[in-house]
CSV table of C-alpha atoms in Angstrom, one decimal:
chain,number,residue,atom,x,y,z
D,1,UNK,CA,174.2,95.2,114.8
D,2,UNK,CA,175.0,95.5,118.5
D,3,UNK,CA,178.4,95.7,118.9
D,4,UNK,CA,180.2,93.4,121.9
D,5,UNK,CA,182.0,95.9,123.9
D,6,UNK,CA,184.9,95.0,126.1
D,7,UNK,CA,182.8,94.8,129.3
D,8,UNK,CA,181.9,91.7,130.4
D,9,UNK,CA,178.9,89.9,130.2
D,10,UNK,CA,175.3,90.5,131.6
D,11,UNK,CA,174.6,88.2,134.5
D,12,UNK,CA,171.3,86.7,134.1
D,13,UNK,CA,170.2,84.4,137.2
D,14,UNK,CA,167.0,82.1,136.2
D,15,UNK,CA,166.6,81.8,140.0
D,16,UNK,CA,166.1,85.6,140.6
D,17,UNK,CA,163.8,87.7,139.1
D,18,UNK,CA,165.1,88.3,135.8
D,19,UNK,CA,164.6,84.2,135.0
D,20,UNK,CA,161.1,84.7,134.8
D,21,UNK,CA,160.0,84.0,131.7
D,22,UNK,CA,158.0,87.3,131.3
D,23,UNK,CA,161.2,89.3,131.8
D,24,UNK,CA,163.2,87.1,129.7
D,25,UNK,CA,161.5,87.4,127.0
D,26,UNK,CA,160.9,91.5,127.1
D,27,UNK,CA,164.7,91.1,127.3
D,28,UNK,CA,165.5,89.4,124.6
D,29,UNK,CA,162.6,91.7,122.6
D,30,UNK,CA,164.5,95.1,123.8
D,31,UNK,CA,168.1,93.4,123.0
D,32,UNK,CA,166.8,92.1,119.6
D,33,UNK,CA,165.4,95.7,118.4
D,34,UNK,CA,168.7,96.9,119.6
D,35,UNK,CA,170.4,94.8,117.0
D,36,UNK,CA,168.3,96.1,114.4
D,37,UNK,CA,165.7,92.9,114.4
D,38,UNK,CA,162.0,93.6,113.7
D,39,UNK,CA,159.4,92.0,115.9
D,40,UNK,CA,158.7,89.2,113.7
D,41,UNK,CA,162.5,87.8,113.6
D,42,UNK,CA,162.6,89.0,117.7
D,43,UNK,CA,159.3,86.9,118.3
D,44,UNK,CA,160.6,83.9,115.9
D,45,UNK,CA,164.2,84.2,118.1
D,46,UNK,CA,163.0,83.6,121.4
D,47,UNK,CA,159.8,80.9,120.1
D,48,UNK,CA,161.5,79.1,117.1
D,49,UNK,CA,158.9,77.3,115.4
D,50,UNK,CA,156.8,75.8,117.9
D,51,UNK,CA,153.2,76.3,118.1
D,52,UNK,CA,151.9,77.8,121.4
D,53,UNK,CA,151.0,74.5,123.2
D,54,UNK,CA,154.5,73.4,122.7
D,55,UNK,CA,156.5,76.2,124.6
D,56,UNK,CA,158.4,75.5,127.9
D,57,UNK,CA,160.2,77.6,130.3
D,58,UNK,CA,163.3,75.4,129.1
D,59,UNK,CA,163.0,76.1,125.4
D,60,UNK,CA,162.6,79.4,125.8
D,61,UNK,CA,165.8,80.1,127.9
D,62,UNK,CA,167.5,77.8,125.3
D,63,UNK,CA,165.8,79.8,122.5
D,64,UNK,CA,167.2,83.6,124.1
D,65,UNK,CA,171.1,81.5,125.0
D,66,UNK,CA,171.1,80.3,121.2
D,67,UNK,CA,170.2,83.6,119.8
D,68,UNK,CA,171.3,86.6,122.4
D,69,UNK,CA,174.5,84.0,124.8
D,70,UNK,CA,177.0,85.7,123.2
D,71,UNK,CA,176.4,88.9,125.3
D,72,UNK,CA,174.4,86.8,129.0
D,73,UNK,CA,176.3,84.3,131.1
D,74,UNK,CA,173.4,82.7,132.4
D,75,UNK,CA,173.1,81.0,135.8
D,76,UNK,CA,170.6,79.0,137.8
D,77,UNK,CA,170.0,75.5,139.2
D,78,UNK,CA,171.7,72.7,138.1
D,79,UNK,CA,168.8,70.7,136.8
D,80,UNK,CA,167.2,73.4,135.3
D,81,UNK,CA,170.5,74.4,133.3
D,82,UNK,CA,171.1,71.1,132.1
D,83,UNK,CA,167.0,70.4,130.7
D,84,UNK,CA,168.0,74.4,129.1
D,85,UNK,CA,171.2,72.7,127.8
D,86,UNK,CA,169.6,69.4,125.8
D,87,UNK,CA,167.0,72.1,124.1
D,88,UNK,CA,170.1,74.0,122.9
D,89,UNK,CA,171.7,71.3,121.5
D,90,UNK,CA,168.4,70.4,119.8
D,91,UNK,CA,168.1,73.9,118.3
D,92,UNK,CA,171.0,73.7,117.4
D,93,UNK,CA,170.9,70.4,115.5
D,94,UNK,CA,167.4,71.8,113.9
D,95,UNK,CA,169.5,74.7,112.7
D,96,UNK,CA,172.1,72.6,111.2
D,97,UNK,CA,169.6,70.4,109.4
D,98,UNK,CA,167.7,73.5,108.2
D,99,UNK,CA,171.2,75.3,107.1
D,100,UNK,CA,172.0,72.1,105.1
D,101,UNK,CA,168.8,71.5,104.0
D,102,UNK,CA,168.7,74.8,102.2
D,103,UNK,CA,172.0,74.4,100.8
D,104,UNK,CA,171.0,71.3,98.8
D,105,UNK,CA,168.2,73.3,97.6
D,106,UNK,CA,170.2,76.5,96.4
D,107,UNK,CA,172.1,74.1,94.7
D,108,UNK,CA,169.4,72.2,92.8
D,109,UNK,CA,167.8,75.3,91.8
């Protein structure tokens, strides 16, 4: 695993060049075979499980916050970081019903 060193955390501006989507997501690729992930679990981190047609800028910044925030403050325009913050907290609720969900199972079986 990537370890957190005592630095502080990488800047990333959605309104500059490093928001664009193309760049986020090679980032979160290079940071996610840094921490030891293989393409398939770096791919399913930054698309969760929507299809293709589904994807939106906003779910995938949400996608690389809820998987890769703890080492990126990110920044950008108000509106855009609040639409980024309602698909967190939907990933984030999927997780938790998925994470409960196989509990029950584990239990059963």
């Amino acid at each position: 695993m990537l370890q957190q060193s005592k630095r502080s955390r990488i800047e990333l501006n959605l309104n500059g060049p490093e928001g664009n989507v193309f760049v986020l997501i090679k980032t979160g690729m290079d940071l996610g075979f840094r921490m030891g992930m293989d393409r398939k679990e770096v791919e399913a981190s930054l698309k969760g499980e929507q299809s293709r047609l589904q994807w939106s800028y906003e779910h995938t910044v949400a996608m690389f916050e809820h998987h890769f925030g703890d080492f990126y403050d990110i920044h950008g325009n108000p509106e855009l970081l609040e639409s980024v913050h309602h698909c967190l907290e939907a990933i984030r609720s999927e997780v938790k019903q998925r994470t409960c969900l196989n509990e029950a199972i584990s239990i059963v079986l």
